[in-house]
C-alpha atoms as one frame of an Amber mdcrd trajectory, in Angstrom:
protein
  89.929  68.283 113.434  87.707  69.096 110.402  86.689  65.631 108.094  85.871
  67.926 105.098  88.686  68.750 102.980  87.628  72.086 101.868  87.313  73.014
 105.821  91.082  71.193 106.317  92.157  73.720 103.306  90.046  76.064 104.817
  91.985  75.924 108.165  95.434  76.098 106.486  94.669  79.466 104.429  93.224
  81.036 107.789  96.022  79.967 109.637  98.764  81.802 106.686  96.079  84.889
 107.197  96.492  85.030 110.637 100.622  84.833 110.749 100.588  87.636 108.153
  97.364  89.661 109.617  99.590  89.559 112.929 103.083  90.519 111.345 101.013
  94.018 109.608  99.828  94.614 113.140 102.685  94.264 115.152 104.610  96.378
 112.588 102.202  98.879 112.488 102.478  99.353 116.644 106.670  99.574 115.505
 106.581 102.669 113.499 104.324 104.439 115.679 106.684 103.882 118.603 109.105
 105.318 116.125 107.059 108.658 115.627 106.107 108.775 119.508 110.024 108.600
 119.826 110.546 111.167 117.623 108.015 113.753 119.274 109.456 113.008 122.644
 112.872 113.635 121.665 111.806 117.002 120.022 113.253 115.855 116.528 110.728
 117.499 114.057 112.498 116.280 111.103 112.947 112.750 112.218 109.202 113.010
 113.409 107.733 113.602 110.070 109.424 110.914 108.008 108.478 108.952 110.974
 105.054 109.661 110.381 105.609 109.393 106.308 106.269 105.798 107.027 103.565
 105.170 109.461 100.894 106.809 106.801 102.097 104.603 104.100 101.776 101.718
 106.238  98.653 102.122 107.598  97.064 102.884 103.698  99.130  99.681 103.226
  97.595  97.239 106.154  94.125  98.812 105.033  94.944  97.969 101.439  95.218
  93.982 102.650  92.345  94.058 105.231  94.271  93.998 108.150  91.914  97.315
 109.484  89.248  98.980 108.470  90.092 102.277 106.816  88.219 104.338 109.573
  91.016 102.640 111.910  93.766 103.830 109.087  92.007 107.316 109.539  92.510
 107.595 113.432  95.530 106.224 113.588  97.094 109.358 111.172  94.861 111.790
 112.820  96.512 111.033 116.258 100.113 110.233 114.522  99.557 114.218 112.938
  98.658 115.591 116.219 101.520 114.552 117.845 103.653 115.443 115.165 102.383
 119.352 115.301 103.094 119.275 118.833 106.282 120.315 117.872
């Protein structure tokens, strides 16, 4: 345990990061599941707001840090292939 108390504040902020760093991500892997779902049951419609979501989302975790924006660029490029599949 840190003696300083700037590292002891230090350690508290990181850990507040961390919960919320982890909630972005694990939401993130959510609405993709959602679009994947979407493609495989053939739903176009449903597919594209799926996708809608996942965009805004992903600009969103990028907005906070969470990724780096070249991640947020992937991540739609794949999400918009599968969606033309259909």
């Amino acid at each position: 345990m840190a003696n300083i108390k700037s590292q002891k504040k230090r350690i508290r902020t990181s850990e507040v990061a961390r919960v919320r760093n982890k909630a972005i991500r694990s939401e993130l892997k959510t609405v993709i599941k959602h679009v994947k779902a979407a493609v495989e049951a053939g739903d176009k419609t449903a597919a594209q707001a799926a996708a809608t979501t996942a965009y805004r989302k992903l600009d969103k975790a990028v907005a906070k840090g969470v990724i780096h924006k070249n991640q947020s660029a992937n991540r739609k490029s794949g999400i918009q292939k599968l969606v033309n599949t259909l």
